[in-house]
Amino acid sequence: MSGENQEIQNYDVIIVGAGPGGLAAALYASRSNLKTALIERGAPGGKLITIDEIENYPGFELIDGPSLSQHIYDSSMRFGADHITGEVQELTKGSDGNYQLETSTAIYQAPAVIIATGSYNRLLDVPGESRLSGRGVSYCAVCDGFFFNGRDIVVVGGGDSAVEEAIYLTQFAKSVTVIHRRDKLRAQEIIQERAFRNSKIRFVWDSVVEEIQGEDQVEAVQIRHLPTDEVTTLETDGVFIYVGLVPNSDLVKDFAVTDDEGWIITDRSMRTKVAGLFAVGDVRQTHLRQISTSVGDGSLAGHSAYQYLEELGDD
Ligand code: NAP
């Protein structure tokens, strides 16, 4: 899109991404009377809407992702933030200090921007994975678990996501085999214990999936046992892959605010090293990625953006 004849829409602060972090930032910014825009390409809630049950978000003993997402959305938008549906394709900073954000249909401008673009599931990067994606290979148990009623499936990974989703999948599957590259899980103890108690789950330790096989649908995985180098084939109807996250930080690649893996580095106030540019939630370099930590990040960033604009006004 050429921006030459485009009317620019001005805001005090623009938040990119409407997951829990972005929504909390919108709440704090708009409640501080900042003219606030929240730009999101999909449904509000981000990854939250793909979570079946949440038991570690204060205020709710147990709640499903879509419901919690709706609660956070409704409570965050009631102070007048504009919800804009669109994908920000370019973020630039002008010599006047203002940021410009371009979507395919509009240009937005603000002196403060909060990046809340989250992360996406890392690919396993083995033969057969992309060809059989949607044909037995999945990255979302809540979306696809139902299709594996009475089937044998494999989950790859050993973190919270892999183990939690393996437990979730046992309500559909006949068996769930978790294949992990080490002999110890990374997942939280409480989640591990539940998995160990579940008679439908078995573990294949110290092993990696080297290939996903099948003509039109997943039929088997080829597994290498790392200590012995022994290669075996395990028949399966589905492969759910949970081998970590990749930050959605392409938008800020020219600002040099990320670490080597692309996570955005901020201080405790969610400020990046570039004035007026903030980041929150999963896209940020942090050691704990939770709904509650994203909400905390967003609250701080909304407040920090307010302080930043106050200081600008004083100059
Ligand atoms: P993660 O914690 O980074 O775990 C990724 C897992 O995949 C690790 O076990 C890792 O093995 C394994 N792995 C990585 N690359 C691999 C490869 N190429 N081949 C085979 N295995 C590979 O990712 P996550 O489980 O998606 O969790 C992401 C964040 O969300 C974490 O902060 C997590 O705590 C949070 N989360 C929290 C909850 C909850 O609180 N209920 C639920 C889900 C996620 P190693 O262990 O050997 O590194």
mmCIF file of C-alpha atoms and ligand atoms in Angstrom:
data_model
loop_
_atom_site.group_PDB
_atom_site.id
_atom_site.type_symbol
_atom_site.label_atom_id
_atom_site.label_comp_id
_atom_site.label_asym_id
_atom_site.label_seq_id
_atom_site.Cartn_x
_atom_site.Cartn_y
_atom_site.Cartn_z
ATOM 1 C CA MET A 1 0.000 0.000 0.000
ATOM 2 C CA SER A 2 1.269 3.473 -0.786
ATOM 3 C CA GLY A 3 0.734 5.784 2.128
ATOM 4 C CA GLU A 4 0.876 8.975 0.078
ATOM 5 C CA ASN A 5 -2.857 9.681 -0.227
ATOM 6 C CA GLN A 6 -3.869 7.813 2.874
ATOM 7 C CA GLU A 7 -5.389 9.651 5.798
ATOM 8 C CA ILE A 8 -3.390 8.931 8.916
ATOM 9 C CA GLN A 9 -5.296 8.002 12.053
ATOM 10 C CA ASN A 10 -3.661 9.406 15.156
ATOM 11 C CA TYR A 11 -3.581 7.849 18.618
ATOM 12 C CA ASP A 12 -1.654 8.369 21.845
ATOM 13 C CA VAL A 13 -0.778 4.699 22.057
ATOM 14 C CA ILE A 14 -1.207 1.785 19.689
ATOM 15 C CA ILE A 15 -1.091 -1.786 20.912
ATOM 16 C CA VAL A 16 -0.371 -4.558 18.428
ATOM 17 C CA GLY A 17 -1.935 -7.869 19.445
ATOM 18 C CA ALA A 18 -5.014 -8.590 21.558
ATOM 19 C CA GLY A 19 -3.908 -11.487 23.728
ATOM 20 C CA PRO A 20 -4.068 -11.081 27.517
ATOM 21 C CA GLY A 21 -1.015 -8.771 27.517
ATOM 22 C CA GLY A 22 -2.317 -6.484 24.796
ATOM 23 C CA LEU A 23 -5.779 -6.360 26.344
ATOM 24 C CA ALA A 24 -4.428 -5.465 29.783
ATOM 25 C CA ALA A 25 -2.287 -2.744 28.185
ATOM 26 C CA ALA A 26 -5.420 -1.391 26.454
ATOM 27 C CA LEU A 27 -7.258 -1.339 29.787
ATOM 28 C CA TYR A 28 -4.516 0.579 31.595
ATOM 29 C CA ALA A 29 -3.814 2.992 28.740
ATOM 30 C CA SER A 30 -7.460 3.833 27.993
ATOM 31 C CA ARG A 31 -8.328 4.124 31.686
ATOM 32 C CA SER A 32 -5.535 6.729 31.901
ATOM 33 C CA ASN A 33 -7.436 8.692 29.246
ATOM 34 C CA LEU A 34 -4.987 7.930 26.484
ATOM 35 C CA LYS A 35 -6.475 7.659 23.012
ATOM 36 C CA THR A 36 -5.791 3.980 22.535
ATOM 37 C CA ALA A 37 -5.971 1.634 19.560
ATOM 38 C CA LEU A 38 -5.685 -2.129 19.782
ATOM 39 C CA ILE A 39 -4.897 -3.743 16.420
ATOM 40 C CA GLU A 40 -5.399 -7.492 16.077
ATOM 41 C CA ARG A 41 -5.464 -9.630 12.946
ATOM 42 C CA GLY A 42 -7.554 -12.463 14.407
ATOM 43 C CA ALA A 43 -9.956 -13.023 17.262
ATOM 44 C CA PRO A 44 -9.145 -11.294 20.557
ATOM 45 C CA GLY A 45 -7.589 -13.596 23.126
ATOM 46 C CA GLY A 46 -4.614 -14.881 21.155
ATOM 47 C CA LYS A 47 -3.437 -18.348 22.177
ATOM 48 C CA LEU A 48 -5.790 -18.180 25.152
ATOM 49 C CA ILE A 49 -8.751 -19.178 22.999
ATOM 50 C CA THR A 50 -7.127 -22.524 22.177
ATOM 51 C CA ILE A 51 -6.770 -23.552 25.827
ATOM 52 C CA ASP A 52 -9.297 -26.029 27.195
ATOM 53 C CA GLU A 53 -8.998 -25.522 30.952
ATOM 54 C CA ILE A 54 -7.154 -22.896 32.980
ATOM 55 C CA GLU A 55 -6.660 -23.533 36.670
ATOM 56 C CA ASN A 56 -3.883 -21.062 37.470
ATOM 57 C CA TYR A 57 -5.421 -17.699 36.673
ATOM 58 C CA PRO A 58 -6.323 -15.899 39.920
ATOM 59 C CA GLY A 59 -10.016 -15.220 40.367
ATOM 60 C CA PHE A 60 -11.201 -18.382 38.631
ATOM 61 C CA GLU A 61 -10.838 -21.886 40.040
ATOM 62 C CA LEU A 62 -11.350 -23.383 36.602
ATOM 63 C CA ILE A 63 -12.283 -21.644 33.381
ATOM 64 C CA ASP A 64 -12.009 -22.415 29.676
ATOM 65 C CA GLY A 65 -9.856 -20.227 27.414
ATOM 66 C CA PRO A 66 -12.612 -18.700 25.249
ATOM 67 C CA SER A 67 -14.639 -17.658 28.345
ATOM 68 C CA LEU A 68 -11.631 -16.122 30.100
ATOM 69 C CA SER A 69 -10.690 -14.386 26.882
ATOM 70 C CA GLN A 70 -14.171 -12.866 26.634
ATOM 71 C CA HIS A 71 -14.028 -11.698 30.283
ATOM 72 C CA ILE A 72 -10.636 -10.049 29.737
ATOM 73 C CA TYR A 73 -11.771 -8.505 26.461
ATOM 74 C CA ASP A 74 -15.036 -7.084 27.877
ATOM 75 C CA SER A 75 -13.381 -5.658 30.977
ATOM 76 C CA SER A 76 -10.425 -4.220 29.045
ATOM 77 C CA MET A 77 -12.394 -2.463 26.322
ATOM 78 C CA ARG A 78 -14.873 -0.632 28.514
ATOM 79 C CA PHE A 79 -12.741 2.519 28.859
ATOM 80 C CA GLY A 80 -12.953 3.364 25.178
ATOM 81 C CA ALA A 81 -10.005 1.747 23.407
ATOM 82 C CA ASP A 82 -10.645 1.247 19.678
ATOM 83 C CA HIS A 83 -10.503 -2.360 18.548
ATOM 84 C CA ILE A 84 -9.187 -2.424 14.980
ATOM 85 C CA THR A 85 -9.138 -5.638 12.974
ATOM 86 C CA GLY A 86 -6.102 -5.735 10.714
ATOM 87 C CA GLU A 87 -2.571 -7.002 10.376
ATOM 88 C CA VAL A 88 0.213 -4.523 10.960
ATOM 89 C CA GLN A 89 2.620 -5.107 8.110
ATOM 90 C CA GLU A 90 5.123 -2.379 8.782
ATOM 91 C CA LEU A 91 6.253 -0.387 11.780
ATOM 92 C CA THR A 92 8.506 2.632 11.295
ATOM 93 C CA LYS A 93 9.599 5.528 13.451
ATOM 94 C CA GLY A 94 9.688 8.999 11.934
ATOM 95 C CA SER A 95 12.180 11.749 12.663
ATOM 96 C CA ASP A 96 9.455 13.499 14.702
ATOM 97 C CA GLY A 97 9.475 10.529 17.125
ATOM 98 C CA ASN A 98 6.087 9.214 16.036
ATOM 99 C CA TYR A 99 5.573 5.611 15.013
ATOM 100 C CA GLN A 100 3.649 4.735 11.885
ATOM 101 C CA LEU A 101 1.894 1.397 11.578
ATOM 102 C CA GLU A 102 0.615 0.237 8.211
ATOM 103 C CA THR A 103 -2.046 -2.371 7.641
ATOM 104 C CA SER A 104 -3.313 -3.311 4.181
ATOM 105 C CA THR A 105 -6.099 -0.743 4.503
ATOM 106 C CA ALA A 106 -4.905 2.071 6.761
ATOM 107 C CA ILE A 107 -2.062 3.961 8.391
ATOM 108 C CA TYR A 108 -2.008 4.636 12.103
ATOM 109 C CA GLN A 109 0.337 6.903 14.028
ATOM 110 C CA ALA A 110 1.234 7.285 17.689
ATOM 111 C CA PRO A 111 4.162 8.395 19.847
ATOM 112 C CA ALA A 112 3.938 5.147 21.848
ATOM 113 C CA VAL A 113 3.585 1.571 20.625
ATOM 114 C CA ILE A 114 3.169 -1.593 22.676
ATOM 115 C CA ILE A 115 4.100 -4.848 20.940
ATOM 116 C CA ALA A 116 1.953 -7.721 22.222
ATOM 117 C CA THR A 117 2.230 -10.067 19.255
ATOM 118 C CA GLY A 118 2.939 -13.256 21.229
ATOM 119 C CA SER A 119 4.537 -16.340 19.780
ATOM 120 C CA TYR A 120 3.720 -19.354 17.650
ATOM 121 C CA ASN A 121 4.477 -23.039 17.958
ATOM 122 C CA ARG A 122 7.910 -24.089 16.757
ATOM 123 C CA LEU A 123 7.942 -26.645 13.955
ATOM 124 C CA LEU A 124 9.710 -29.928 14.529
ATOM 125 C CA ASP A 125 11.310 -29.523 11.107
ATOM 126 C CA VAL A 126 11.371 -33.186 10.058
ATOM 127 C CA PRO A 127 10.371 -34.868 6.774
ATOM 128 C CA GLY A 128 6.630 -35.419 6.462
ATOM 129 C CA GLU A 129 5.666 -32.680 8.942
ATOM 130 C CA SER A 130 4.500 -29.964 6.562
ATOM 131 C CA ARG A 131 3.117 -32.407 3.953
ATOM 132 C CA LEU A 132 0.926 -34.098 6.598
ATOM 133 C CA SER A 133 0.018 -30.935 8.507
ATOM 134 C CA GLY A 134 -3.780 -30.993 8.863
ATOM 135 C CA ARG A 135 -3.700 -34.680 7.871
ATOM 136 C CA GLY A 136 -2.817 -36.016 11.274
ATOM 137 C CA VAL A 137 -0.087 -33.523 12.194
ATOM 138 C CA SER A 138 -1.437 -30.835 14.534
ATOM 139 C CA TYR A 139 -0.237 -28.079 16.835
ATOM 140 C CA CYS A 140 -3.589 -27.574 18.591
ATOM 141 C CA ALA A 141 -5.160 -30.305 20.708
ATOM 142 C CA VAL A 142 -8.265 -28.255 21.470
ATOM 143 C CA CYS A 143 -8.879 -27.639 17.752
ATOM 144 C CA ASP A 144 -8.158 -31.154 16.472
ATOM 145 C CA GLY A 145 -8.336 -33.577 19.419
ATOM 146 C CA PHE A 146 -11.927 -34.518 18.659
ATOM 147 C CA PHE A 147 -10.916 -36.042 15.309
ATOM 148 C CA PHE A 148 -8.816 -38.650 17.116
ATOM 149 C CA ASN A 149 -11.617 -40.391 18.971
ATOM 150 C CA GLY A 150 -10.533 -43.952 19.772
ATOM 151 C CA ARG A 151 -7.197 -43.502 17.951
ATOM 152 C CA ASP A 152 -3.558 -43.925 18.944
ATOM 153 C CA ILE A 153 -1.652 -40.659 18.914
ATOM 154 C CA VAL A 154 1.782 -39.267 19.626
ATOM 155 C CA VAL A 155 2.724 -36.012 21.376
ATOM 156 C CA VAL A 156 6.226 -34.633 20.838
ATOM 157 C CA GLY A 157 7.859 -32.494 23.557
ATOM 158 C CA GLY A 158 8.318 -32.443 27.316
ATOM 159 C CA GLY A 159 7.239 -28.953 28.409
ATOM 160 C CA ASP A 160 3.997 -27.732 29.974
ATOM 161 C CA SER A 161 2.256 -27.601 26.604
ATOM 162 C CA ALA A 162 3.162 -31.141 25.538
ATOM 163 C CA VAL A 163 2.249 -32.763 28.841
ATOM 164 C CA GLU A 164 -0.898 -30.724 29.470
ATOM 165 C CA GLU A 165 -2.171 -31.359 25.950
ATOM 166 C CA ALA A 166 -1.301 -35.064 26.214
ATOM 167 C CA ILE A 167 -3.585 -35.239 29.257
ATOM 168 C CA TYR A 168 -6.301 -33.308 27.412
ATOM 169 C CA LEU A 169 -6.068 -35.678 24.424
ATOM 170 C CA THR A 170 -6.701 -38.774 26.566
ATOM 171 C CA GLN A 171 -10.396 -37.866 26.676
ATOM 172 C CA PHE A 172 -10.545 -38.721 22.955
ATOM 173 C CA ALA A 173 -7.634 -40.998 22.149
ATOM 174 C CA LYS A 174 -7.248 -44.690 22.914
ATOM 175 C CA SER A 175 -3.582 -44.078 23.761
ATOM 176 C CA VAL A 176 -1.191 -41.130 23.889
ATOM 177 C CA THR A 177 2.559 -41.685 23.552
ATOM 178 C CA VAL A 178 4.700 -38.739 24.644
ATOM 179 C CA ILE A 179 8.076 -38.737 22.914
ATOM 180 C CA HIS A 180 10.659 -36.604 24.692
ATOM 181 C CA ARG A 181 14.313 -36.039 23.816
ATOM 182 C CA ARG A 182 15.522 -36.301 27.438
ATOM 183 C CA ASP A 183 14.680 -38.605 30.358
ATOM 184 C CA LYS A 184 13.150 -35.799 32.448
ATOM 185 C CA LEU A 185 10.188 -33.604 31.660
ATOM 186 C CA ARG A 186 10.447 -29.846 31.670
ATOM 187 C CA ALA A 187 6.760 -29.488 32.621
ATOM 188 C CA GLN A 188 5.690 -28.316 36.096
ATOM 189 C CA GLU A 189 5.609 -31.105 38.721
ATOM 190 C CA ILE A 190 1.845 -30.955 39.216
ATOM 191 C CA ILE A 191 1.254 -31.480 35.496
ATOM 192 C CA GLN A 192 3.839 -34.270 35.330
ATOM 193 C CA GLU A 193 2.225 -36.137 38.219
ATOM 194 C CA ARG A 194 -1.157 -36.044 36.519
ATOM 195 C CA ALA A 195 0.346 -37.440 33.340
ATOM 196 C CA PHE A 196 2.175 -40.230 35.192
ATOM 197 C CA ARG A 197 -1.093 -41.216 36.881
ATOM 198 C CA ASN A 198 -3.001 -41.345 33.582
ATOM 199 C CA SER A 199 -3.162 -44.936 32.352
ATOM 200 C CA LYS A 200 -3.648 -43.884 28.721
ATOM 201 C CA ILE A 201 -0.300 -42.032 28.603
ATOM 202 C CA ARG A 202 3.042 -43.718 28.089
ATOM 203 C CA PHE A 203 6.429 -42.091 27.627
ATOM 204 C CA VAL A 204 9.227 -42.772 25.182
ATOM 205 C CA TRP A 205 12.320 -41.175 26.734
ATOM 206 C CA ASP A 206 15.610 -39.962 25.254
ATOM 207 C CA SER A 207 14.125 -40.120 21.786
ATOM 208 C CA VAL A 208 13.452 -37.850 18.849
ATOM 209 C CA VAL A 209 10.998 -38.121 15.983
ATOM 210 C CA GLU A 210 13.036 -38.122 12.779
ATOM 211 C CA GLU A 211 10.255 -38.547 10.237
ATOM 212 C CA ILE A 212 6.482 -38.521 10.051
ATOM 213 C CA GLN A 213 5.259 -41.099 7.576
ATOM 214 C CA GLY A 214 2.022 -41.695 5.681
ATOM 215 C CA GLU A 215 0.506 -41.398 2.210
ATOM 216 C CA ASP A 216 -2.466 -39.044 2.666
ATOM 217 C CA GLN A 217 -2.718 -39.295 6.447
ATOM 218 C CA VAL A 218 -0.246 -39.862 9.252
ATOM 219 C CA GLU A 219 0.457 -43.582 9.576
ATOM 220 C CA ALA A 220 3.673 -43.786 11.634
ATOM 221 C CA VAL A 221 6.614 -41.934 13.114
ATOM 222 C CA GLN A 222 10.239 -42.921 12.865
ATOM 223 C CA ILE A 223 11.946 -42.547 16.231
ATOM 224 C CA ARG A 224 15.639 -42.461 17.107
ATOM 225 C CA HIS A 225 16.645 -43.510 20.628
ATOM 226 C CA LEU A 226 19.537 -41.120 21.254
ATOM 227 C CA PRO A 227 21.703 -43.162 23.691
ATOM 228 C CA THR A 228 21.738 -46.233 21.414
ATOM 229 C CA ASP A 229 21.043 -44.668 17.998
ATOM 230 C CA GLU A 230 18.443 -47.391 17.480
ATOM 231 C CA VAL A 231 15.742 -46.404 14.980
ATOM 232 C CA THR A 232 12.224 -47.786 15.325
ATOM 233 C CA THR A 233 8.870 -47.152 13.680
ATOM 234 C CA LEU A 234 5.773 -46.529 15.758
ATOM 235 C CA GLU A 235 2.376 -46.727 14.084
ATOM 236 C CA THR A 236 0.147 -43.802 14.982
ATOM 237 C CA ASP A 237 -2.895 -41.922 13.678
ATOM 238 C CA GLY A 238 -1.814 -38.461 14.765
ATOM 239 C CA VAL A 239 1.170 -36.383 15.851
ATOM 240 C CA PHE A 240 0.718 -33.356 18.100
ATOM 241 C CA ILE A 241 3.840 -31.202 18.180
ATOM 242 C CA TYR A 242 4.693 -29.034 21.198
ATOM 243 C CA VAL A 243 8.418 -28.325 20.990
ATOM 244 C CA GLY A 244 8.416 -24.726 22.167
ATOM 245 C CA LEU A 245 7.604 -21.276 20.948
ATOM 246 C CA VAL A 246 8.959 -18.809 18.410
ATOM 247 C CA PRO A 247 8.438 -15.069 18.988
ATOM 248 C CA ASN A 248 6.286 -13.063 16.575
ATOM 249 C CA SER A 249 8.771 -10.203 16.537
ATOM 250 C CA ASP A 250 9.386 -9.598 12.819
ATOM 251 C CA LEU A 251 7.687 -6.234 13.099
ATOM 252 C CA VAL A 252 10.539 -4.837 15.225
ATOM 253 C CA LYS A 253 13.445 -6.519 13.446
ATOM 254 C CA ASP A 254 14.853 -3.162 12.273
ATOM 255 C CA PHE A 255 14.833 -1.715 15.800
ATOM 256 C CA ALA A 256 17.492 -4.120 17.188
ATOM 257 C CA VAL A 257 15.530 -4.720 20.386
ATOM 258 C CA THR A 258 15.572 -8.540 20.425
ATOM 259 C CA ASP A 259 17.960 -11.194 21.662
ATOM 260 C CA ASP A 260 19.489 -13.771 19.289
ATOM 261 C CA GLU A 261 16.305 -15.860 19.303
ATOM 262 C CA GLY A 262 14.039 -12.906 18.534
ATOM 263 C CA TRP A 263 12.528 -12.360 22.018
ATOM 264 C CA ILE A 264 12.099 -8.639 22.707
ATOM 265 C CA ILE A 265 14.255 -7.305 25.533
ATOM 266 C CA THR A 266 12.604 -4.857 27.927
ATOM 267 C CA ASP A 267 13.303 -3.375 31.321
ATOM 268 C CA ARG A 268 10.995 -3.896 34.311
ATOM 269 C CA SER A 269 8.667 -1.182 33.028
ATOM 270 C CA MET A 270 8.269 -3.014 29.695
ATOM 271 C CA ARG A 271 10.322 -0.353 27.883
ATOM 272 C CA THR A 272 12.601 -1.464 25.064
ATOM 273 C CA LYS A 273 15.801 0.503 24.506
ATOM 274 C CA VAL A 274 13.971 2.527 21.813
ATOM 275 C CA ALA A 275 12.007 5.468 23.245
ATOM 276 C CA GLY A 276 8.242 4.968 23.063
ATOM 277 C CA LEU A 277 8.476 1.297 22.099
ATOM 278 C CA PHE A 278 7.223 -1.214 24.679
ATOM 279 C CA ALA A 279 6.695 -4.998 24.620
ATOM 280 C CA VAL A 280 4.613 -7.365 26.745
ATOM 281 C CA GLY A 281 3.659 -11.007 27.170
ATOM 282 C CA ASP A 282 4.957 -14.024 25.307
ATOM 283 C CA VAL A 283 6.964 -12.033 22.737
ATOM 284 C CA ARG A 284 9.101 -10.591 25.528
ATOM 285 C CA GLN A 285 12.308 -12.152 26.824
ATOM 286 C CA THR A 286 11.161 -13.652 30.134
ATOM 287 C CA HIS A 287 11.471 -16.849 32.139
ATOM 288 C CA LEU A 288 7.756 -17.416 32.755
ATOM 289 C CA ARG A 289 5.064 -17.238 30.090
ATOM 290 C CA GLN A 290 1.641 -17.345 31.705
ATOM 291 C CA ILE A 291 -1.668 -15.570 31.197
ATOM 292 C CA SER A 292 -1.167 -13.851 34.546
ATOM 293 C CA THR A 293 2.366 -12.678 33.705
ATOM 294 C CA SER A 294 1.150 -11.300 30.367
ATOM 295 C CA VAL A 295 -1.610 -9.413 32.148
ATOM 296 C CA GLY A 296 0.974 -8.044 34.596
ATOM 297 C CA ASP A 297 3.225 -6.999 31.704
ATOM 298 C CA GLY A 298 0.318 -5.314 29.934
ATOM 299 C CA SER A 299 -0.720 -3.377 33.027
ATOM 300 C CA LEU A 300 2.827 -2.108 33.508
ATOM 301 C CA ALA A 301 3.197 -1.201 29.832
ATOM 302 C CA GLY A 302 -0.101 0.726 29.773
ATOM 303 C CA HIS A 303 1.071 2.692 32.782
ATOM 304 C CA SER A 304 4.602 3.154 31.419
ATOM 305 C CA ALA A 305 3.224 4.462 28.124
ATOM 306 C CA TYR A 306 1.168 6.975 30.083
ATOM 307 C CA GLN A 307 4.262 8.102 32.015
ATOM 308 C CA TYR A 308 6.286 8.317 28.804
ATOM 309 C CA LEU A 309 3.683 10.552 27.165
ATOM 310 C CA GLU A 310 3.495 12.732 30.294
ATOM 311 C CA GLU A 311 7.266 13.214 30.137
ATOM 312 C CA LEU A 312 7.068 14.024 26.421
ATOM 313 C CA GLY A 313 4.395 16.608 27.204
ATOM 314 C CA ASP A 314 6.626 18.227 29.838
ATOM 315 C CA ASP A 315 9.456 18.729 27.336
HETATM 316 P P1 NAP B 1 8.890 -25.161 26.326
HETATM 317 O O1 NAP B 1 8.674 -24.955 27.771
HETATM 318 O O2 NAP B 1 9.950 -24.393 25.627
HETATM 319 O O3 NAP B 1 9.133 -26.723 26.091
HETATM 320 C C1 NAP B 1 9.459 -27.216 24.832
HETATM 321 C C2 NAP B 1 9.717 -28.715 24.933
HETATM 322 O O4 NAP B 1 10.024 -29.217 23.640
HETATM 323 C C3 NAP B 1 10.904 -29.042 25.846
HETATM 324 O O5 NAP B 1 10.611 -30.198 26.586
HETATM 325 C C4 NAP B 1 12.038 -29.301 24.846
HETATM 326 O O6 NAP B 1 12.954 -30.268 25.300
HETATM 327 C C5 NAP B 1 11.287 -29.871 23.665
HETATM 328 N N1 NAP B 1 11.943 -29.581 22.387
HETATM 329 C C6 NAP B 1 12.396 -28.387 21.923
HETATM 330 N N2 NAP B 1 12.894 -28.516 20.682
HETATM 331 C C7 NAP B 1 12.756 -29.831 20.354
HETATM 332 C C8 NAP B 1 13.079 -30.594 19.210
HETATM 333 N N3 NAP B 1 13.642 -30.036 18.135
HETATM 334 N N4 NAP B 1 12.797 -31.918 19.219
HETATM 335 C C9 NAP B 1 12.239 -32.492 20.300
HETATM 336 N N5 NAP B 1 11.901 -31.823 21.411
HETATM 337 C C10 NAP B 1 12.159 -30.502 21.440
HETATM 338 O O7 NAP B 1 7.541 -24.874 25.469
HETATM 339 P P2 NAP B 1 6.005 -25.035 25.878
HETATM 340 O O8 NAP B 1 5.772 -26.324 26.586
HETATM 341 O O9 NAP B 1 5.241 -24.744 24.645
HETATM 342 O O10 NAP B 1 5.764 -23.854 26.914
HETATM 343 C C11 NAP B 1 6.002 -22.507 26.520
HETATM 344 C C12 NAP B 1 5.751 -21.554 27.681
HETATM 345 O O11 NAP B 1 4.359 -21.556 28.015
HETATM 346 C C13 NAP B 1 6.484 -22.001 28.949
HETATM 347 O O12 NAP B 1 6.890 -20.857 29.639
HETATM 348 C C14 NAP B 1 5.432 -22.728 29.731
HETATM 349 O O13 NAP B 1 5.660 -22.735 31.125
HETATM 350 C C15 NAP B 1 4.175 -21.937 29.369
HETATM 351 N N6 NAP B 1 2.979 -22.775 29.505
HETATM 352 C C16 NAP B 1 2.384 -22.840 30.728
HETATM 353 C C17 NAP B 1 1.266 -23.628 30.922
HETATM 354 C C18 NAP B 1 0.621 -23.669 32.284
HETATM 355 O O14 NAP B 1 1.075 -22.965 33.180
HETATM 356 N N7 NAP B 1 -0.393 -24.446 32.520
HETATM 357 C C19 NAP B 1 0.767 -24.413 29.878
HETATM 358 C C20 NAP B 1 1.416 -24.351 28.645
HETATM 359 C C21 NAP B 1 2.527 -23.539 28.466
HETATM 360 P P3 NAP B 1 13.958 -29.941 26.524
HETATM 361 O O15 NAP B 1 13.130 -30.063 27.763
HETATM 362 O O16 NAP B 1 14.995 -30.995 26.384
HETATM 363 O O17 NAP B 1 14.482 -28.552 26.278
#
